[in-house]
mmCIF file of C-alpha atoms in Angstrom:
data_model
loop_
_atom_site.group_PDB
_atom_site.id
_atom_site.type_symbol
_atom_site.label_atom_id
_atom_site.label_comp_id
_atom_site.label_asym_id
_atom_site.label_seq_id
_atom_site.Cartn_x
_atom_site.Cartn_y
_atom_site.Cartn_z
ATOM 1 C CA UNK A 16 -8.904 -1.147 1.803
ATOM 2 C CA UNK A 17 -5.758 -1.844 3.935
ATOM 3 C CA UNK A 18 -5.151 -1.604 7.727
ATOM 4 C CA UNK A 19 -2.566 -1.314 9.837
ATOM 5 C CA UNK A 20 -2.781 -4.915 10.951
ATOM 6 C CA UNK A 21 -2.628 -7.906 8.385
ATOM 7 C CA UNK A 22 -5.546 -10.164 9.022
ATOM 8 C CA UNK A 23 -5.481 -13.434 5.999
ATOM 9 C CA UNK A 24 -7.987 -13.585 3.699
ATOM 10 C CA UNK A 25 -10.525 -16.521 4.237
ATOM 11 C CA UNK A 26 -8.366 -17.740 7.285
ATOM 12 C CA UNK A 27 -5.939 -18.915 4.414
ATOM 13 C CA UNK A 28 -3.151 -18.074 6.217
ATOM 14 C CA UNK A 29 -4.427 -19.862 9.403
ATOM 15 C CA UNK A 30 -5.450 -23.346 8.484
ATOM 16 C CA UNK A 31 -3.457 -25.787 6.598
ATOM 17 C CA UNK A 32 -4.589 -26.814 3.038
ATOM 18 C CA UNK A 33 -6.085 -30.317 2.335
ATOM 19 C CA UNK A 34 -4.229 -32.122 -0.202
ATOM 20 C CA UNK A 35 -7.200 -32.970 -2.102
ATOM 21 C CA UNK A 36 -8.758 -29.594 -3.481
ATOM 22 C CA UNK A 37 -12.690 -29.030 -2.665
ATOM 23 C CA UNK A 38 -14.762 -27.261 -4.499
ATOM 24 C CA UNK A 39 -14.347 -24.265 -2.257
ATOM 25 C CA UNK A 40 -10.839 -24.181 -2.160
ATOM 26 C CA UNK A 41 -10.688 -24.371 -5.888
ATOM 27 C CA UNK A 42 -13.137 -21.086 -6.312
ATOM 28 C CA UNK A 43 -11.044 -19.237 -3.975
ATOM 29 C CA UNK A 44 -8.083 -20.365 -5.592
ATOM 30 C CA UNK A 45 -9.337 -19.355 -8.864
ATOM 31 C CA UNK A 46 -10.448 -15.716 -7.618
ATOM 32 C CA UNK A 47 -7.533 -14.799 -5.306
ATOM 33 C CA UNK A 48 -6.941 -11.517 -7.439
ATOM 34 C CA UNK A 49 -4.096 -11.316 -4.804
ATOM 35 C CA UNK A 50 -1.482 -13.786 -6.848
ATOM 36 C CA UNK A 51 -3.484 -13.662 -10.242
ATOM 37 C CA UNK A 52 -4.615 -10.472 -11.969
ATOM 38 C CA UNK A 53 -8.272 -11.332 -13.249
ATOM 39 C CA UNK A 54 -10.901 -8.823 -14.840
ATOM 40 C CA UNK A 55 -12.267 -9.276 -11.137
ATOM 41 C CA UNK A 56 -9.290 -6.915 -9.901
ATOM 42 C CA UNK A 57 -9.880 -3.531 -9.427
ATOM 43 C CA UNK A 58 -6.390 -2.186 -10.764
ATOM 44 C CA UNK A 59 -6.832 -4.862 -14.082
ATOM 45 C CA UNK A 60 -5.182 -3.495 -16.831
ATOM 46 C CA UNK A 61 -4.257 -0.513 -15.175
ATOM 47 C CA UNK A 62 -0.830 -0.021 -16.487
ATOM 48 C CA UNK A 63 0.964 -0.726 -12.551
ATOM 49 C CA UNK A 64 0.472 -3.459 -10.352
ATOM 50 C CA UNK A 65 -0.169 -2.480 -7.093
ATOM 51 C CA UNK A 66 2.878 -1.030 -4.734
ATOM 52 C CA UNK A 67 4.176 -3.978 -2.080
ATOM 53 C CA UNK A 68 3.733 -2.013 1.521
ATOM 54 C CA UNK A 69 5.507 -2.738 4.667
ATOM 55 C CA UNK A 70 4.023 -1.099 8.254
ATOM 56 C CA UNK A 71 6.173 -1.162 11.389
ATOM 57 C CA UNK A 72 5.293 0.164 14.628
ATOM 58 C CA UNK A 73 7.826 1.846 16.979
ATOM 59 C CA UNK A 74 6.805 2.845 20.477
ATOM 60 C CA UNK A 75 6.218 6.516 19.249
ATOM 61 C CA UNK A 76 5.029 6.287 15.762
ATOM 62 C CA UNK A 77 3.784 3.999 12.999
ATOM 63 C CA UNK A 78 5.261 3.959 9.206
ATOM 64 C CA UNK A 79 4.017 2.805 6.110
ATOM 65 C CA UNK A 80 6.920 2.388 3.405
ATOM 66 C CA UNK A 81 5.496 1.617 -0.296
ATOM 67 C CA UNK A 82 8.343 0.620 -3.159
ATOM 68 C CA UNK A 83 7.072 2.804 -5.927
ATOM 69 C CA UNK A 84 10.575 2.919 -7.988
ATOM 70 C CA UNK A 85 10.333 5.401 -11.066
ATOM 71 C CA UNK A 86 7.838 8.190 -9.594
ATOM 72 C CA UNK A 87 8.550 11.361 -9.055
ATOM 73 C CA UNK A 88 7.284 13.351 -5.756
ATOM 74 C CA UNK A 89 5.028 15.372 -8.377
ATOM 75 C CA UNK A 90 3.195 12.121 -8.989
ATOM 76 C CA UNK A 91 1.739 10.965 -5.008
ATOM 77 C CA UNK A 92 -1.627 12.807 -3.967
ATOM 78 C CA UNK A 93 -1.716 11.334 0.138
ATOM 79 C CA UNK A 94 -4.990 12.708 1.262
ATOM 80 C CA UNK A 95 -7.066 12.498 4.896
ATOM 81 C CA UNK A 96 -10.435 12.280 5.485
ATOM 82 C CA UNK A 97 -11.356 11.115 8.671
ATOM 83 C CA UNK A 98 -9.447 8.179 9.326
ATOM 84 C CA UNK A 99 -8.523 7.037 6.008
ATOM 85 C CA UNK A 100 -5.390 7.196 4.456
ATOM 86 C CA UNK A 101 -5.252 7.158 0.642
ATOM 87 C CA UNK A 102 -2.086 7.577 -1.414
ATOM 88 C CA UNK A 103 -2.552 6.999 -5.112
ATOM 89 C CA UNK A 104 0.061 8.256 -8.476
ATOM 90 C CA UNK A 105 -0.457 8.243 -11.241
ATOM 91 C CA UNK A 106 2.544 8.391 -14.217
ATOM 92 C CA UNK A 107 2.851 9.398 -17.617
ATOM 93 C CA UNK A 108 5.634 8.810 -20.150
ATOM 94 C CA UNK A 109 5.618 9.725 -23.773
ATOM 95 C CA UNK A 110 8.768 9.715 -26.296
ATOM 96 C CA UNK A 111 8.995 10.397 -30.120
ATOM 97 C CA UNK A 112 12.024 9.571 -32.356
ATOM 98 C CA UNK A 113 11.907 10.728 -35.631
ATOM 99 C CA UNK A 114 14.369 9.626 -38.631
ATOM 100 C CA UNK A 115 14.540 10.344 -42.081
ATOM 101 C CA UNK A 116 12.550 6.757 -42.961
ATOM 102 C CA UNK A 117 10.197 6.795 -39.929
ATOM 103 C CA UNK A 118 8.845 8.023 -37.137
ATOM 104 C CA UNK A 119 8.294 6.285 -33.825
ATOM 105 C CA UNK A 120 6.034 7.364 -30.708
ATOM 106 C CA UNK A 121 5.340 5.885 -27.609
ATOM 107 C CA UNK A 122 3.148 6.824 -24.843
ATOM 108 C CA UNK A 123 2.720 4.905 -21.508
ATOM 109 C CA UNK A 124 0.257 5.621 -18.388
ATOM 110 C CA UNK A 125 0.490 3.822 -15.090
ATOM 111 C CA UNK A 126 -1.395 4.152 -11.770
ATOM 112 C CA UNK A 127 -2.576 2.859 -8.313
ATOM 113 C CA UNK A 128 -4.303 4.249 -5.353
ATOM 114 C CA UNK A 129 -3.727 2.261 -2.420
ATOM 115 C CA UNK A 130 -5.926 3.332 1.210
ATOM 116 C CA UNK A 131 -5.307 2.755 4.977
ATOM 117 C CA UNK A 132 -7.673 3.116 7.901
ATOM 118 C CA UNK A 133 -5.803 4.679 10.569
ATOM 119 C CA UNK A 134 -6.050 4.157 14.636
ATOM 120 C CA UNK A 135 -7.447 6.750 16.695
ATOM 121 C CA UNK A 136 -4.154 6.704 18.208
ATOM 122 C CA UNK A 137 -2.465 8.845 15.268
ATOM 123 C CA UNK A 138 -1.854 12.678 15.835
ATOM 124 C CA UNK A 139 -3.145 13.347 12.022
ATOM 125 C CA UNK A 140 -1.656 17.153 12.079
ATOM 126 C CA UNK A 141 1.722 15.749 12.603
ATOM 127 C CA UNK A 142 1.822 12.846 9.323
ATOM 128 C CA UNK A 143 4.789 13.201 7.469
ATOM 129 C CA UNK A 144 6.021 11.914 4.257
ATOM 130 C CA UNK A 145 9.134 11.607 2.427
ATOM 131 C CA UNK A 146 10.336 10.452 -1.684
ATOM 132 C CA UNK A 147 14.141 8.699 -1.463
ATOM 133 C CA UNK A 148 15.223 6.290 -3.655
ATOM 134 C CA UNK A 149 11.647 4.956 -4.861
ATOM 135 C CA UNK A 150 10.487 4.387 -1.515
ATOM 136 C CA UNK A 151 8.070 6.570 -0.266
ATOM 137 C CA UNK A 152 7.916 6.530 3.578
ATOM 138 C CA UNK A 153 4.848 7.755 5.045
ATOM 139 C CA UNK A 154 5.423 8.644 9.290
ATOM 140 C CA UNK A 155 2.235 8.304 11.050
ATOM 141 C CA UNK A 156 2.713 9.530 14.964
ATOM 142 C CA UNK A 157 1.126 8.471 17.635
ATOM 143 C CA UNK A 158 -0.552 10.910 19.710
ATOM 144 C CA UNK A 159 0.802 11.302 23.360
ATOM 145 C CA UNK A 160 -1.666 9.519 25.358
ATOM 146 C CA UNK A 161 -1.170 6.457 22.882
ATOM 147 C CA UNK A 162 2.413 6.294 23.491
ATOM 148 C CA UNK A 163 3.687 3.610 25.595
ATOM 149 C CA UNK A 164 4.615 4.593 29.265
ATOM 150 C CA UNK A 165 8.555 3.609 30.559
ATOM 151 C CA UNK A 166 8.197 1.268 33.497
ATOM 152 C CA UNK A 167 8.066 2.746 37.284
ATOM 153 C CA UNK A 168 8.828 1.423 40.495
ATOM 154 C CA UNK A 169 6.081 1.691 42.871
ATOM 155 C CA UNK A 170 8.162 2.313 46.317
ATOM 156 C CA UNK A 171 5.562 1.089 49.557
ATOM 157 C CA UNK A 172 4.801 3.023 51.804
#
């Protein structure tokens, strides 16, 4: 499950590698499912690697952007419950060419479900989404109270 903040995995990102590889560096290293695909991954084999995501933050709304080139809007389900987020597709292709020596089919099925756990901050029954251009932008607004105030001169008195 994703959030709206990236926090590394392990503290990776925050501490700098030894040169000489210990034995728990090497186990992580051999199980980050996040650079290698491994029967340990829960989307192995499953016809689409998972969508890259960016999240930005604006002072009145949030938005999740997901490069899914290929789909069509017919293929995203984004559902709510609670406060999680989940927007999965799923894709299937088949063709058939037939000639007078052979015939020739092909069938292909790709999918992902990818989910977010959203502030308390977000006004859920204004979420909007959009298809362009196989990005799929996903508008998450923030609900008034959340918003960030302009700055205001206090006269005294």
């Amino acid at each position: 499950m994703s959030t709206l903040m990236h926090v590394p995995k392990n503290g990776h990102g925050a501490q700098k590698k030894s040169s000489f590889p210990t034995w728990t560096n090497w186990i992580d290293d051999l199980f980050d499912t996040e650079h290698v695909p491994t029967v340990f991954s829960s989307n192995y084999n499953s016809g689409m690697s998972m969508p890259k995501v960016n999240i930005k933050e604006t002072k009145d709304d949030y938005f999740v952007e997901m490069a899914v080139p290929g789909m069509k809007k017919s293929d995203f389900v984004i559902d709510l419950d609670n406060d999680i987020l989940s927007v999965s597709a799923e894709h299937k292709e088949e063709s058939e060419t037939k000639e007078e020596n052979y015939t020739r089919k092909e069938f292909g099925y790709s999918s992902f479900k990818r989910t977010f756990s959203l502030p308390e901050s977000i006004n859920e029954s204004k979420i909007n989404a959009t298809y362009n251009d196989g990005i799929l932008m996903i508008q998450l607004p923030k609900r008034e109270e959340a918003k960030q105030k302009p700055i205001r001169s206090i006269k005294i008195s």
